[in-house]
mmCIF file of C-alpha atoms and ligand atoms in Angstrom:
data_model
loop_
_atom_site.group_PDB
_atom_site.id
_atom_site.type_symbol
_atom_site.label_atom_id
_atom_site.label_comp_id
_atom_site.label_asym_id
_atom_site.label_seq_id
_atom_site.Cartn_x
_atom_site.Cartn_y
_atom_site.Cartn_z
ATOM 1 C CA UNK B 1 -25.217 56.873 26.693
ATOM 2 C CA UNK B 2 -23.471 53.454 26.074
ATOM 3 C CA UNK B 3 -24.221 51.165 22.859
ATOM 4 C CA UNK B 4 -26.295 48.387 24.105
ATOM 5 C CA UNK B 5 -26.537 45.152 22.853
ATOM 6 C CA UNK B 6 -28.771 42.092 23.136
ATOM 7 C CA UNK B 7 -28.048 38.595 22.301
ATOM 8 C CA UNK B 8 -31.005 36.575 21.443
ATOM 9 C CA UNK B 9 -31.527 32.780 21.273
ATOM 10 C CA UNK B 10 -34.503 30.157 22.217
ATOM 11 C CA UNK B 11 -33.603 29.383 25.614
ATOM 12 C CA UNK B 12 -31.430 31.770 26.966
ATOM 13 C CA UNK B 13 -29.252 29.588 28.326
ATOM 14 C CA UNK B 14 -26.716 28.105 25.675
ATOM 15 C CA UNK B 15 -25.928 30.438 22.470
ATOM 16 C CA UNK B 16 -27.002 34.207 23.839
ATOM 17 C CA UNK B 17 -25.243 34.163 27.238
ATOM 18 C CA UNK B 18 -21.980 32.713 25.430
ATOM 19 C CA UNK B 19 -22.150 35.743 22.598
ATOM 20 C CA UNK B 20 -22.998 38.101 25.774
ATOM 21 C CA UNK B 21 -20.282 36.669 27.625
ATOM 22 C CA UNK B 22 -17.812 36.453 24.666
ATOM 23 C CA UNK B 23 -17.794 40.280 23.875
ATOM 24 C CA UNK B 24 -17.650 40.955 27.599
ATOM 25 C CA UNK B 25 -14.646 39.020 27.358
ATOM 26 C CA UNK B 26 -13.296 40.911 24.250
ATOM 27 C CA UNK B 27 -13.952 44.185 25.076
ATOM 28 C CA UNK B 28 -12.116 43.568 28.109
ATOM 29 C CA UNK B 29 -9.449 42.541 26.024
ATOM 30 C CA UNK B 30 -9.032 45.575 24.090
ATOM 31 C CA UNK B 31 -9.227 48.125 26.709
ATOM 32 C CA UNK B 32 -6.331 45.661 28.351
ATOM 33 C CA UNK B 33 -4.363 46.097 24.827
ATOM 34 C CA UNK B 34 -5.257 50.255 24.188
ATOM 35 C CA UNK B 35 -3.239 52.743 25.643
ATOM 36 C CA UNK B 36 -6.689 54.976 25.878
ATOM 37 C CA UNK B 37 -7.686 56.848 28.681
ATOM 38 C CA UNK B 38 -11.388 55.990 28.231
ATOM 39 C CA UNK B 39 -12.646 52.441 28.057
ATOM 40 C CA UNK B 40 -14.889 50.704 25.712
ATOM 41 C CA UNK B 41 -16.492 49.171 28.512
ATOM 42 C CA UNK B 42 -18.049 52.290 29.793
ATOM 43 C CA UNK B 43 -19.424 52.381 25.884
ATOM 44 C CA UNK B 44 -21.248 49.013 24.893
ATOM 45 C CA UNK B 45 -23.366 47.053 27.717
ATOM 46 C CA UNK B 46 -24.159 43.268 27.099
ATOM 47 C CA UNK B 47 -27.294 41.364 27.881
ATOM 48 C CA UNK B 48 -28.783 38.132 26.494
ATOM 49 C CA UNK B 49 -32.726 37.143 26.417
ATOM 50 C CA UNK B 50 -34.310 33.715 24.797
ATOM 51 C CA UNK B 51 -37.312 33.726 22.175
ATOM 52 C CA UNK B 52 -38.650 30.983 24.703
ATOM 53 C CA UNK B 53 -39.686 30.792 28.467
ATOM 54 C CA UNK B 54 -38.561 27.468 29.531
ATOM 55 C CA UNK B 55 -35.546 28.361 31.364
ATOM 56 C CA UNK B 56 -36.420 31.537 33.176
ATOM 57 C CA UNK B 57 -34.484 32.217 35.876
ATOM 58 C CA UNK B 58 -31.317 28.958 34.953
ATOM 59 C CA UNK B 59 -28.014 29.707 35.150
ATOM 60 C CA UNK B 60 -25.930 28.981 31.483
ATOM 61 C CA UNK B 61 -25.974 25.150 30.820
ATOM 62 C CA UNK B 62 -23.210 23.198 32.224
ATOM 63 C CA UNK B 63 -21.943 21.759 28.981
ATOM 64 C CA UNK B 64 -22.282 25.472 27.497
ATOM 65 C CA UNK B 65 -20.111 26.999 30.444
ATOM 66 C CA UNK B 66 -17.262 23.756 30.389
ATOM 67 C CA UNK B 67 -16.889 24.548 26.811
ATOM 68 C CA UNK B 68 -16.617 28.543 26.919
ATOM 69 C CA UNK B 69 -14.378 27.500 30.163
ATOM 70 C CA UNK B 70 -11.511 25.803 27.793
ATOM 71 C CA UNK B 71 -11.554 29.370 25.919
ATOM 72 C CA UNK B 72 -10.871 31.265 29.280
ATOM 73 C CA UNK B 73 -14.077 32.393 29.123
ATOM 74 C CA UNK B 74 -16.429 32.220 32.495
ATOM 75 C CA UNK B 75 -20.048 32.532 31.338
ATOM 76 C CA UNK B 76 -22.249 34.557 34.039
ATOM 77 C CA UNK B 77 -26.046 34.841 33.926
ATOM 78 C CA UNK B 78 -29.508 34.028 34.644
ATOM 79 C CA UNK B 79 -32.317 33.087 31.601
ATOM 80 C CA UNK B 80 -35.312 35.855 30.860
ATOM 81 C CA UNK B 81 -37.353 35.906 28.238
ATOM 82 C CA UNK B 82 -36.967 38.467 25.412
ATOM 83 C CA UNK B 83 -40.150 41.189 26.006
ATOM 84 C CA UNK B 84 -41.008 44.092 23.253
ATOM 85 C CA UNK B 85 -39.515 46.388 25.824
ATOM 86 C CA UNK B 86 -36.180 45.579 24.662
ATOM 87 C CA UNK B 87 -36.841 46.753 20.758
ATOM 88 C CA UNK B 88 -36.691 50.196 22.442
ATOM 89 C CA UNK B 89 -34.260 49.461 25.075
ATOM 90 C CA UNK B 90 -31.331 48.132 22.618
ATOM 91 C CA UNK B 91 -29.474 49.675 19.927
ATOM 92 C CA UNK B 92 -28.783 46.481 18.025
ATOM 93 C CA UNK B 93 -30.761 42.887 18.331
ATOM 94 C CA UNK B 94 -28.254 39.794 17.587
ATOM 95 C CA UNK B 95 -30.273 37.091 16.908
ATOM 96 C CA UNK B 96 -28.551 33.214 16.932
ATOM 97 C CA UNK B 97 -30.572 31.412 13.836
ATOM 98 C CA UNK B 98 -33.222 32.254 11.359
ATOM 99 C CA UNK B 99 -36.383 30.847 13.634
ATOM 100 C CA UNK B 100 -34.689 33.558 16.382
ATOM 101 C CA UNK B 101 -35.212 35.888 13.904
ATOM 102 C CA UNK B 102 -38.667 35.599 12.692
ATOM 103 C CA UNK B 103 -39.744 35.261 16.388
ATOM 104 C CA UNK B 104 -38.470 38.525 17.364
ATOM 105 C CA UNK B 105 -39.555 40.195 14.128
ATOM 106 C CA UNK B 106 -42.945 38.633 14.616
ATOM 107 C CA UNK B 107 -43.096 40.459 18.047
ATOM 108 C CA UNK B 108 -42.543 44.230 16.052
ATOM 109 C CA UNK B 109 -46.203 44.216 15.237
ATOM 110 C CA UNK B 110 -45.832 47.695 14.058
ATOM 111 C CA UNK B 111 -42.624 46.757 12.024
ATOM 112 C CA UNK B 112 -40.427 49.944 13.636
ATOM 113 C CA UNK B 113 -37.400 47.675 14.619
ATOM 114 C CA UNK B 114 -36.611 45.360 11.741
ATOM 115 C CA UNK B 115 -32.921 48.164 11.200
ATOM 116 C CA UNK B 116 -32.186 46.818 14.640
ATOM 117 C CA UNK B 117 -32.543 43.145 14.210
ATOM 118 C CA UNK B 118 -29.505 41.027 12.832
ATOM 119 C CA UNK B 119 -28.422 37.711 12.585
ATOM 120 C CA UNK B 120 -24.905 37.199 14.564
ATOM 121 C CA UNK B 121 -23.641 35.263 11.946
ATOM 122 C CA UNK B 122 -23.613 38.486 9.715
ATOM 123 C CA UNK B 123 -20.471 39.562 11.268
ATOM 124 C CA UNK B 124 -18.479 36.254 11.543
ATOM 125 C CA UNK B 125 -15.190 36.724 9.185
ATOM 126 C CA UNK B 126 -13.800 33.586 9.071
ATOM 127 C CA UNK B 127 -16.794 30.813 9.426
ATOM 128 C CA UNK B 128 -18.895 30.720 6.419
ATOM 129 C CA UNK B 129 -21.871 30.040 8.202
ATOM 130 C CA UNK B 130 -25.671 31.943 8.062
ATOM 131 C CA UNK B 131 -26.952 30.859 11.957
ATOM 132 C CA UNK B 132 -25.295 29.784 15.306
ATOM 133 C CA UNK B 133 -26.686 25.937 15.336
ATOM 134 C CA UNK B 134 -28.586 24.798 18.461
ATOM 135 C CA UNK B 135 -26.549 22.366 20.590
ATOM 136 C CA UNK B 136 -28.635 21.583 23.301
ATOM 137 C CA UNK B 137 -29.662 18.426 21.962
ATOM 138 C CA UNK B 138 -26.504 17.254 20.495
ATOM 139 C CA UNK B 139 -22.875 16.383 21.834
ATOM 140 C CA UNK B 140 -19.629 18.073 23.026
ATOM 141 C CA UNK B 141 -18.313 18.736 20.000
ATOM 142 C CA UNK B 142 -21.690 21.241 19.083
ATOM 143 C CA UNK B 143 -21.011 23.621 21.876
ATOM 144 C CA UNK B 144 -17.213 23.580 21.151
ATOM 145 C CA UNK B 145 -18.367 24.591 17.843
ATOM 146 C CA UNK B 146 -20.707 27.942 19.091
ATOM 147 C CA UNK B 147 -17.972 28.765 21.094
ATOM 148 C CA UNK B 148 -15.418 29.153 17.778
ATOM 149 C CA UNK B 149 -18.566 30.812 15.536
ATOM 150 C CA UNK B 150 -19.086 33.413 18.452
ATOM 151 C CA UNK B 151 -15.936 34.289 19.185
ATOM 152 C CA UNK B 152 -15.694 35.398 15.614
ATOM 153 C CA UNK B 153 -19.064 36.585 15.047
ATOM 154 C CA UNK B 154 -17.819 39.081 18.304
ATOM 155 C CA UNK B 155 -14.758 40.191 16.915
ATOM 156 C CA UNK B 156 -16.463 41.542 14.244
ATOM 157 C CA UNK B 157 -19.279 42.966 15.672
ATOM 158 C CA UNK B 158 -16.949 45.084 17.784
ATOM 159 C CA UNK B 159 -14.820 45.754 14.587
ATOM 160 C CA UNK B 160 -17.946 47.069 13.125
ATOM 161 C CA UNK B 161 -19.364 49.387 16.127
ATOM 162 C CA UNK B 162 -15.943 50.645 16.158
ATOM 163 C CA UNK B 163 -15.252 51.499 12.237
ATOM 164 C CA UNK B 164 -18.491 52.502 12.063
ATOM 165 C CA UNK B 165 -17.987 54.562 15.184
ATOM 166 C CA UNK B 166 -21.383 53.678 16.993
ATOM 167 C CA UNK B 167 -18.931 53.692 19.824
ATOM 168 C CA UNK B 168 -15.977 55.942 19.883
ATOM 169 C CA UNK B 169 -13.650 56.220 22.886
ATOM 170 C CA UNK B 170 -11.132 59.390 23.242
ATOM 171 C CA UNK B 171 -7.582 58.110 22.762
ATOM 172 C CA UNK B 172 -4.389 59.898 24.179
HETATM 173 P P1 4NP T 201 -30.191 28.063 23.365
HETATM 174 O O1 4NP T 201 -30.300 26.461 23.438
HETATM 175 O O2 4NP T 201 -31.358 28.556 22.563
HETATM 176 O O3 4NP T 201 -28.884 28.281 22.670
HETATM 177 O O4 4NP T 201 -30.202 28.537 24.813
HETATM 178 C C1 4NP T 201 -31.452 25.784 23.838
HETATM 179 C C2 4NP T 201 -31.744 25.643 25.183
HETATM 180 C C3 4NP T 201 -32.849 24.937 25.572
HETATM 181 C C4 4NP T 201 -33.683 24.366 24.613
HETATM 182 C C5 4NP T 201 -33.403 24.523 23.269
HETATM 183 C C6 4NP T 201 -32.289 25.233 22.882
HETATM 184 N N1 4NP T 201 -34.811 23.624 25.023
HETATM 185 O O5 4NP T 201 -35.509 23.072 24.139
HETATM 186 O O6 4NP T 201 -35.093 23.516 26.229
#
């Protein structure tokens, strides 16, 4: 059974699908630079959800995409709305900011999940930062900016799930 992740932000279309799209990208990158056999793709699957409903169904936004785009990094995707399904369907929760994470808490009436829900900004290692700051309503420089906290939020995360071997690949 792979690892499974899900990337959670309001709309779905802006932080989440760049984090999904990010460790796509970096996983992909390490099974490039590994001389395994097995890959960690086969091990950890990617999705992305939004606390809200307004986008259903949109592609990333534009700005979102141009600036993951001057990374080398295509972003891929259509919005859905995060469902209570997905607390048993996912191994690990990544939520962007602190409202993300009371409104998918909030939705764990029984409070089962709250080991599975985590703010992304937990495993950055360089940026001293607690949440992944909305751009949508602000200028260029903003989604340059998610771009550089995701990138090492996700090279962390996957430095954790491999030290702490919730995905383990056989090497030869
Ligand atoms: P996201 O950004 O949560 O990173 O996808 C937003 C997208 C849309 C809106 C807010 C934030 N909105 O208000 O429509």
């Amino acid at each position: 059974m792979p690892y499974k992740l899900l990337f959670v932000c309001l709309g779905n279309i802006c932080r989440s699908p760049s984090a999904e799209n990010i460790m796509n990208h970096l996983i992909e990158q390490y099974d490039l630079s590994d001389n395994a056999t097995d890959s960690y793709r086969d091990r950890i699957v990617c999705d992305s959800a939004g606390t809200g409903g307004y986008h259903v169904g949109s592609p990333p936004d534009a700005r979102m995409t141009y600036a993951a785009k001057m990374r080398g990094i295509n972003l891929v995707g259509a919005a859905r709305k995060f469902q209570v399904e997905d607390f048993d369907n996912f191994d690990l929760i990544l939520t962007m900011d602190k409202e993300n994470y009371r409104d998918v808490l909030r939705l764990d009436a029984a409070g089962k999940y709250g080991d599975k829900v985590r703010l992304m900004c937990d495993f950055c290692r360089h940026f001293d930062v607690k949440e992944v700051p909305d751009p949508y309503y602000g200028g260029k420089d903003g989604f340059d900016y998610v771009i550089e906290i995701l990138l090492d939020a996700c090279e962390g995360l996957l430095e954790y799930l491999i030290s702490e071997k919730k995905v383990v690949i056989n090497n030869s």
